Amino acid sequence: MTDIFEAIQKTAKRIKKAIDVKDIGYSQQANSSGETQLQLDIQCDMIIEEEFSQVPSIHTIASEEKEKEMLLNENGKYFIAYDPLDGSSLVDVNLSVGSIFGIYEGAFEAKKMVASCYVVFGPRVEMVFAHNKTKLHLLQGEDWVFVKEIRLQDKGNLNAPGGTQQNWEPYHKEMVDSFFAEGYRLRYSGGMVPDLHQILLKGGGLFSYPNTSDRPNGKLRKLFEVFPFAFAFKKAGGEGTDGEFDLMALECTGIHETSQCFFGSKYEIARVKEVYANNR
């Protein structure tokens, strides 16, 4: 696992330099979701592939930017699913973006996840690695420095509701509004990584991305986004749910399969389950 952690650290340094380059225009290619890729998306994907190809313990990789998984080493045991640069469309307005990694042993299944990691590229470059615990690291110059273990409180005060409101179910809007009525503060940038990172570092809250009328099966991908953050939240004392089941209990039948998802402290997730149970 150490070799994978070190490879991710290398990719983060290279991606930081790629982000600093002026030209981040659109390519002529589309990703697995049919979205036109930024040149930066493609470059970051190549950086990660290059670094992972040098790690013998990695068997197969799957990227949000690639249609199919890619075999690297027959004798490797780890399967890594990653989103090279989540929120890349925010780069041109200088908002924080991030890379997400789900590390699985033997196959791409939630129950086989052994670690997850994400990197935040903002005013500072920070990395959160979840294995036995969820730990924060900071890039200082060329060196990564351990900062602290991340632990969530049982109740937070941040509310990050994703999806277009006009496409929400009425009961979901009522739930979101009820948190604001309790004094929760809106924190939503349009980037999954910085929004969830803020909830983790500020001690708790709720990030929600529900099924909507335009995306009835949710928007966020299980292997690349949902499972990795569910794992990190769980190791930090929080929870993740699809409104009924623990996110880490979900099956995944395809590498780009999506799900609605909610991440937060125990209090907020209990409320989500209650609301969704009453409207099932």
mmCIF file of C-alpha atoms in Angstrom:
data_model
loop_
_atom_site.group_PDB
_atom_site.id
_atom_site.type_symbol
_atom_site.label_atom_id
_atom_site.label_comp_id
_atom_site.label_asym_id
_atom_site.label_seq_id
_atom_site.Cartn_x
_atom_site.Cartn_y
_atom_site.Cartn_z
ATOM 1 C CA MET A 1 0.000 0.000 0.000
ATOM 2 C CA THR A 2 2.923 2.355 0.670
ATOM 3 C CA ASP A 3 3.988 2.208 -2.975
ATOM 4 C CA ILE A 4 0.501 3.261 -4.083
ATOM 5 C CA PHE A 5 0.415 6.117 -1.562
ATOM 6 C CA GLU A 6 3.791 7.343 -2.837
ATOM 7 C CA ALA A 7 2.610 7.105 -6.458
ATOM 8 C CA ILE A 8 -0.438 9.236 -5.645
ATOM 9 C CA GLN A 9 1.824 11.785 -3.967
ATOM 10 C CA LYS A 10 3.866 12.000 -7.173
ATOM 11 C CA THR A 11 0.771 12.423 -9.326
ATOM 12 C CA ALA A 12 -0.435 15.273 -7.105
ATOM 13 C CA LYS A 13 2.803 17.216 -7.592
ATOM 14 C CA ARG A 14 2.639 16.733 -11.367
ATOM 15 C CA ILE A 15 -1.061 17.641 -11.562
ATOM 16 C CA LYS A 16 -0.436 20.811 -9.547
ATOM 17 C CA LYS A 17 2.091 21.884 -12.178
ATOM 18 C CA ALA A 18 -0.342 20.975 -14.977
ATOM 19 C CA ILE A 19 -3.075 23.119 -13.398
ATOM 20 C CA ASP A 20 -0.708 26.110 -13.274
ATOM 21 C CA VAL A 21 -0.346 26.091 -17.072
ATOM 22 C CA LYS A 22 -2.409 28.744 -18.868
ATOM 23 C CA ASP A 23 -3.966 26.601 -21.635
ATOM 24 C CA ILE A 24 -6.807 24.461 -20.285
ATOM 25 C CA GLY A 25 -9.004 24.520 -23.387
ATOM 26 C CA TYR A 26 -11.441 21.873 -24.563
ATOM 27 C CA SER A 27 -10.288 18.882 -26.588
ATOM 28 C CA GLN A 28 -12.126 17.181 -29.439
ATOM 29 C CA GLN A 29 -12.778 14.104 -27.284
ATOM 30 C CA ALA A 30 -15.636 13.079 -25.004
ATOM 31 C CA ASN A 31 -15.421 11.044 -21.815
ATOM 32 C CA SER A 32 -17.536 8.056 -20.732
ATOM 33 C CA SER A 33 -20.482 10.350 -19.925
ATOM 34 C CA GLY A 34 -20.419 12.047 -23.298
ATOM 35 C CA GLU A 35 -18.993 15.264 -21.827
ATOM 36 C CA THR A 36 -16.378 17.113 -23.874
ATOM 37 C CA GLN A 37 -13.047 16.695 -22.127
ATOM 38 C CA LEU A 38 -10.737 19.511 -21.157
ATOM 39 C CA GLN A 39 -7.148 19.155 -22.282
ATOM 40 C CA LEU A 40 -6.374 19.234 -18.569
ATOM 41 C CA ASP A 41 -8.596 16.193 -17.900
ATOM 42 C CA ILE A 42 -6.713 14.191 -20.508
ATOM 43 C CA GLN A 43 -3.328 15.340 -19.239
ATOM 44 C CA CYS A 44 -4.129 14.468 -15.620
ATOM 45 C CA ASP A 45 -5.431 11.073 -16.680
ATOM 46 C CA MET A 46 -2.170 10.376 -18.500
ATOM 47 C CA ILE A 47 -0.099 11.507 -15.505
ATOM 48 C CA ILE A 48 -1.860 9.084 -13.177
ATOM 49 C CA GLU A 49 -1.679 6.232 -15.665
ATOM 50 C CA GLU A 50 2.073 6.815 -16.083
ATOM 51 C CA GLU A 51 2.750 6.783 -12.349
ATOM 52 C CA PHE A 52 0.534 3.765 -11.636
ATOM 53 C CA SER A 53 2.095 1.775 -14.479
ATOM 54 C CA GLN A 54 5.333 1.796 -12.494
ATOM 55 C CA VAL A 55 3.761 0.192 -9.403
ATOM 56 C CA PRO A 56 3.940 -3.653 -9.585
ATOM 57 C CA SER A 57 1.225 -4.157 -6.959
ATOM 58 C CA ILE A 58 -1.440 -2.511 -9.140
ATOM 59 C CA HIS A 59 -3.337 -5.033 -11.252
ATOM 60 C CA THR A 60 -5.941 -2.895 -13.023
ATOM 61 C CA ILE A 61 -6.924 0.747 -13.230
ATOM 62 C CA ALA A 62 -10.201 2.381 -14.217
ATOM 63 C CA SER A 63 -10.517 6.081 -14.928
ATOM 64 C CA GLU A 64 -13.535 8.344 -15.107
ATOM 65 C CA GLU A 65 -12.015 9.530 -18.383
ATOM 66 C CA LYS A 66 -11.652 6.025 -19.876
ATOM 67 C CA GLU A 67 -14.473 3.887 -21.262
ATOM 68 C CA LYS A 68 -12.947 0.591 -20.084
ATOM 69 C CA GLU A 69 -10.650 -0.608 -17.330
ATOM 70 C CA MET A 70 -6.970 -1.176 -18.130
ATOM 71 C CA LEU A 71 -4.802 -4.102 -17.042
ATOM 72 C CA LEU A 72 -1.348 -3.025 -15.820
ATOM 73 C CA ASN A 73 0.212 -6.006 -14.027
ATOM 74 C CA GLU A 74 -1.068 -9.595 -14.088
ATOM 75 C CA ASN A 75 0.558 -10.307 -10.712
ATOM 76 C CA GLY A 76 -0.729 -7.181 -8.978
ATOM 77 C CA LYS A 77 -3.500 -7.403 -6.404
ATOM 78 C CA TYR A 78 -4.872 -3.868 -6.255
ATOM 79 C CA PHE A 79 -7.553 -2.379 -8.493
ATOM 80 C CA ILE A 80 -7.663 1.414 -8.506
ATOM 81 C CA ALA A 81 -10.545 3.540 -9.789
ATOM 82 C CA TYR A 82 -9.865 7.247 -10.037
ATOM 83 C CA ASP A 83 -11.278 10.554 -11.182
ATOM 84 C CA PRO A 84 -8.191 12.421 -12.455
ATOM 85 C CA LEU A 85 -9.550 15.916 -11.875
ATOM 86 C CA ASP A 86 -13.013 16.196 -10.404
ATOM 87 C CA GLY A 87 -14.504 19.651 -11.004
ATOM 88 C CA SER A 88 -12.015 20.499 -13.742
ATOM 89 C CA SER A 89 -14.452 23.016 -15.258
ATOM 90 C CA LEU A 90 -13.866 25.166 -12.149
ATOM 91 C CA VAL A 91 -10.177 25.653 -12.897
ATOM 92 C CA ASP A 92 -10.731 28.591 -15.252
ATOM 93 C CA VAL A 93 -12.483 30.518 -12.458
ATOM 94 C CA ASN A 94 -9.758 29.521 -9.981
ATOM 95 C CA LEU A 95 -11.893 27.455 -7.614
ATOM 96 C CA SER A 96 -10.587 24.362 -5.835
ATOM 97 C CA VAL A 97 -10.640 21.025 -7.660
ATOM 98 C CA GLY A 98 -9.418 17.554 -6.774
ATOM 99 C CA SER A 99 -8.398 14.021 -7.673
ATOM 100 C CA ILE A 100 -10.166 10.986 -6.157
ATOM 101 C CA PHE A 101 -8.853 7.426 -5.790
ATOM 102 C CA GLY A 102 -10.618 4.234 -4.690
ATOM 103 C CA ILE A 103 -8.259 1.362 -3.887
ATOM 104 C CA TYR A 104 -9.736 -2.128 -4.049
ATOM 105 C CA GLU A 105 -8.126 -5.523 -3.466
ATOM 106 C CA GLY A 106 -8.946 -8.207 -6.021
ATOM 107 C CA ALA A 107 -11.891 -6.576 -7.802
ATOM 108 C CA PHE A 108 -13.880 -3.367 -8.238
ATOM 109 C CA GLU A 109 -16.400 -3.967 -5.438
ATOM 110 C CA ALA A 110 -17.257 -1.788 -2.443
ATOM 111 C CA LYS A 111 -16.732 -4.671 -0.035
ATOM 112 C CA LYS A 112 -13.193 -5.084 -1.407
ATOM 113 C CA MET A 113 -12.167 -1.473 -0.831
ATOM 114 C CA VAL A 114 -9.097 -1.282 1.406
ATOM 115 C CA ALA A 115 -8.262 2.423 1.167
ATOM 116 C CA SER A 116 -9.262 5.651 -0.501
ATOM 117 C CA CYS A 117 -7.568 8.945 -1.147
ATOM 118 C CA TYR A 118 -8.320 12.365 -2.523
ATOM 119 C CA VAL A 119 -6.232 15.446 -3.243
ATOM 120 C CA VAL A 120 -7.470 19.041 -3.031
ATOM 121 C CA PHE A 121 -5.838 21.598 -5.324
ATOM 122 C CA GLY A 122 -6.719 24.964 -3.838
ATOM 123 C CA PRO A 123 -4.790 27.749 -2.126
ATOM 124 C CA ARG A 124 -2.855 24.820 -0.655
ATOM 125 C CA VAL A 125 -2.480 21.258 -1.911
ATOM 126 C CA GLU A 126 -3.827 18.822 0.652
ATOM 127 C CA MET A 127 -4.228 15.061 0.566
ATOM 128 C CA VAL A 128 -6.550 12.894 2.634
ATOM 129 C CA PHE A 129 -5.701 9.206 2.819
ATOM 130 C CA ALA A 130 -8.141 6.801 4.471
ATOM 131 C CA HIS A 131 -6.975 3.340 5.480
ATOM 132 C CA ASN A 132 -7.355 2.390 9.123
ATOM 133 C CA LYS A 133 -7.966 6.066 9.886
ATOM 134 C CA THR A 134 -8.623 9.177 7.820
ATOM 135 C CA LYS A 135 -5.498 11.334 7.781
ATOM 136 C CA LEU A 136 -4.681 14.770 6.394
ATOM 137 C CA HIS A 137 -1.372 15.605 4.684
ATOM 138 C CA LEU A 138 -0.119 18.952 3.367
ATOM 139 C CA LEU A 139 2.284 19.606 0.491
ATOM 140 C CA GLN A 140 5.036 21.950 1.655
ATOM 141 C CA GLY A 141 7.478 22.657 -1.130
ATOM 142 C CA GLU A 142 8.367 19.213 -2.488
ATOM 143 C CA ASP A 143 7.550 17.355 0.731
ATOM 144 C CA TRP A 144 4.333 15.887 2.073
ATOM 145 C CA VAL A 145 3.799 16.557 5.780
ATOM 146 C CA PHE A 146 1.328 14.712 8.025
ATOM 147 C CA VAL A 147 -1.023 17.214 9.678
ATOM 148 C CA LYS A 148 -3.619 15.306 11.716
ATOM 149 C CA GLU A 149 -6.207 12.568 11.902
ATOM 150 C CA ILE A 150 -9.667 13.734 10.809
ATOM 151 C CA ARG A 151 -12.621 12.972 13.086
ATOM 152 C CA LEU A 152 -16.206 14.075 12.574
ATOM 153 C CA GLN A 153 -18.516 15.246 15.335
ATOM 154 C CA ASP A 154 -21.907 13.553 15.686
ATOM 155 C CA LYS A 155 -23.602 16.692 14.310
ATOM 156 C CA GLY A 156 -22.320 19.378 11.990
ATOM 157 C CA ASN A 157 -23.567 22.733 10.704
ATOM 158 C CA LEU A 158 -22.748 22.781 6.987
ATOM 159 C CA ASN A 159 -25.180 21.962 4.182
ATOM 160 C CA ALA A 160 -23.959 21.228 0.636
ATOM 161 C CA PRO A 161 -26.949 20.299 -1.577
ATOM 162 C CA GLY A 162 -26.066 19.149 -5.116
ATOM 163 C CA GLY A 163 -28.227 18.906 -8.210
ATOM 164 C CA THR A 164 -30.543 21.451 -9.828
ATOM 165 C CA GLN A 165 -33.311 22.395 -7.383
ATOM 166 C CA GLN A 166 -36.087 22.383 -9.981
ATOM 167 C CA ASN A 167 -35.352 18.693 -10.546
ATOM 168 C CA TRP A 168 -35.469 17.693 -6.857
ATOM 169 C CA GLU A 169 -38.300 15.708 -5.315
ATOM 170 C CA PRO A 170 -40.414 17.986 -3.058
ATOM 171 C CA TYR A 171 -39.560 15.975 0.071
ATOM 172 C CA HIS A 172 -35.842 16.352 -0.651
ATOM 173 C CA LYS A 173 -36.210 20.132 -0.879
ATOM 174 C CA GLU A 174 -38.152 20.140 2.389
ATOM 175 C CA MET A 175 -35.335 18.188 4.049
ATOM 176 C CA VAL A 176 -32.646 20.537 2.719
ATOM 177 C CA ASP A 177 -34.646 23.571 3.853
ATOM 178 C CA SER A 178 -35.169 22.038 7.294
ATOM 179 C CA PHE A 179 -31.408 21.962 7.853
ATOM 180 C CA PHE A 180 -31.184 25.636 6.941
ATOM 181 C CA ALA A 181 -34.029 26.313 9.381
ATOM 182 C CA GLU A 182 -31.843 24.722 12.081
ATOM 183 C CA GLY A 183 -29.064 27.183 11.326
ATOM 184 C CA TYR A 184 -26.959 25.143 8.918
ATOM 185 C CA ARG A 185 -24.793 27.220 6.573
ATOM 186 C CA LEU A 186 -24.784 26.774 2.793
ATOM 187 C CA ARG A 187 -21.433 25.605 1.456
ATOM 188 C CA TYR A 188 -21.577 24.502 -2.177
ATOM 189 C CA SER A 189 -18.932 25.248 -4.816
ATOM 190 C CA GLY A 190 -19.984 22.783 -7.520
ATOM 191 C CA GLY A 191 -16.907 20.692 -6.768
ATOM 192 C CA MET A 192 -17.411 17.423 -4.904
ATOM 193 C CA VAL A 193 -13.874 17.286 -3.512
ATOM 194 C CA PRO A 194 -13.674 20.761 -1.922
ATOM 195 C CA ASP A 195 -17.229 20.578 -0.566
ATOM 196 C CA LEU A 196 -16.746 17.187 1.100
ATOM 197 C CA HIS A 197 -13.279 18.215 2.269
ATOM 198 C CA GLN A 198 -14.777 21.250 3.992
ATOM 199 C CA ILE A 199 -17.366 19.118 5.785
ATOM 200 C CA LEU A 200 -14.664 16.698 6.948
ATOM 201 C CA LEU A 201 -12.305 19.415 8.200
ATOM 202 C CA LYS A 202 -15.028 21.548 9.798
ATOM 203 C CA GLY A 203 -16.308 18.614 11.843
ATOM 204 C CA GLY A 204 -19.492 17.609 10.055
ATOM 205 C CA GLY A 205 -22.559 18.491 8.038
ATOM 206 C CA LEU A 206 -24.337 17.061 5.014
ATOM 207 C CA PHE A 207 -23.402 16.699 1.343
ATOM 208 C CA SER A 208 -26.290 15.451 -0.771
ATOM 209 C CA TYR A 209 -26.619 14.535 -4.424
ATOM 210 C CA PRO A 210 -30.046 12.936 -4.882
ATOM 211 C CA ASN A 211 -31.752 11.220 -7.769
ATOM 212 C CA THR A 212 -33.370 13.960 -9.844
ATOM 213 C CA SER A 213 -35.886 14.096 -12.664
ATOM 214 C CA ASP A 214 -33.074 14.584 -15.179
ATOM 215 C CA ARG A 215 -30.761 12.028 -13.524
ATOM 216 C CA PRO A 216 -33.045 9.346 -12.013
ATOM 217 C CA ASN A 217 -30.081 7.141 -11.035
ATOM 218 C CA GLY A 218 -27.969 9.922 -9.606
ATOM 219 C CA LYS A 219 -24.979 11.634 -11.175
ATOM 220 C CA LEU A 220 -21.954 10.558 -9.136
ATOM 221 C CA ARG A 221 -20.089 7.371 -10.022
ATOM 222 C CA LYS A 222 -19.826 4.628 -7.447
ATOM 223 C CA LEU A 223 -16.269 3.422 -8.068
ATOM 224 C CA PHE A 224 -14.631 6.799 -8.665
ATOM 225 C CA GLU A 225 -16.527 9.100 -6.306
ATOM 226 C CA VAL A 226 -19.183 7.513 -4.109
ATOM 227 C CA PHE A 227 -17.311 4.551 -2.583
ATOM 228 C CA PRO A 228 -14.035 6.427 -1.971
ATOM 229 C CA PHE A 229 -15.744 9.214 -0.040
ATOM 230 C CA ALA A 230 -18.056 6.812 1.797
ATOM 231 C CA PHE A 231 -14.945 4.950 2.967
ATOM 232 C CA ALA A 232 -13.191 8.156 4.074
ATOM 233 C CA PHE A 233 -16.257 9.388 5.954
ATOM 234 C CA LYS A 234 -16.743 6.053 7.690
ATOM 235 C CA LYS A 235 -13.115 5.936 8.845
ATOM 236 C CA ALA A 236 -13.554 9.496 10.164
ATOM 237 C CA GLY A 237 -16.616 8.574 12.230
ATOM 238 C CA GLY A 238 -19.234 9.689 9.725
ATOM 239 C CA GLU A 239 -21.561 7.816 7.378
ATOM 240 C CA GLY A 240 -22.710 7.558 3.786
ATOM 241 C CA THR A 241 -26.087 6.375 2.519
ATOM 242 C CA ASP A 242 -28.166 6.209 -0.647
ATOM 243 C CA GLY A 243 -31.196 7.095 1.466
ATOM 244 C CA GLU A 244 -31.819 3.488 2.455
ATOM 245 C CA PHE A 245 -28.588 1.472 2.481
ATOM 246 C CA ASP A 246 -25.030 2.109 3.566
ATOM 247 C CA LEU A 247 -23.169 3.218 0.438
ATOM 248 C CA MET A 248 -20.458 0.635 1.078
ATOM 249 C CA ALA A 249 -23.090 -2.119 0.904
ATOM 250 C CA LEU A 250 -24.133 -1.256 -2.651
ATOM 251 C CA GLU A 251 -23.409 -3.520 -5.598
ATOM 252 C CA CYS A 252 -21.711 -2.167 -8.700
ATOM 253 C CA THR A 253 -22.318 -3.865 -12.044
ATOM 254 C CA GLY A 254 -20.339 -1.499 -14.291
ATOM 255 C CA ILE A 255 -17.361 0.765 -13.787
ATOM 256 C CA HIS A 256 -19.341 3.915 -14.642
ATOM 257 C CA GLU A 257 -22.472 3.050 -12.666
ATOM 258 C CA THR A 258 -23.939 5.932 -10.650
ATOM 259 C CA SER A 259 -25.967 6.346 -7.460
ATOM 260 C CA GLN A 260 -27.618 9.038 -5.417
ATOM 261 C CA CYS A 261 -25.550 9.655 -2.317
ATOM 262 C CA PHE A 262 -25.462 11.455 1.009
ATOM 263 C CA PHE A 263 -22.373 11.938 3.187
ATOM 264 C CA GLY A 264 -22.229 13.451 6.638
ATOM 265 C CA SER A 265 -22.219 13.152 10.379
ATOM 266 C CA LYS A 266 -24.404 10.601 12.141
ATOM 267 C CA TYR A 267 -27.127 13.135 12.929
ATOM 268 C CA GLU A 268 -27.595 14.314 9.354
ATOM 269 C CA ILE A 269 -27.482 10.821 7.850
ATOM 270 C CA ALA A 270 -30.074 9.596 10.361
ATOM 271 C CA ARG A 271 -32.352 12.432 9.207
ATOM 272 C CA VAL A 272 -31.813 11.542 5.542
ATOM 273 C CA LYS A 273 -32.738 7.901 6.184
ATOM 274 C CA GLU A 274 -35.858 8.939 8.076
ATOM 275 C CA VAL A 275 -37.048 11.320 5.347
ATOM 276 C CA TYR A 276 -36.374 8.868 2.544
ATOM 277 C CA ALA A 277 -37.985 5.967 4.425
ATOM 278 C CA ASN A 278 -41.152 8.022 4.803
ATOM 279 C CA ASN A 279 -41.225 8.796 1.065
ATOM 280 C CA ARG A 280 -40.289 5.436 -0.394
#
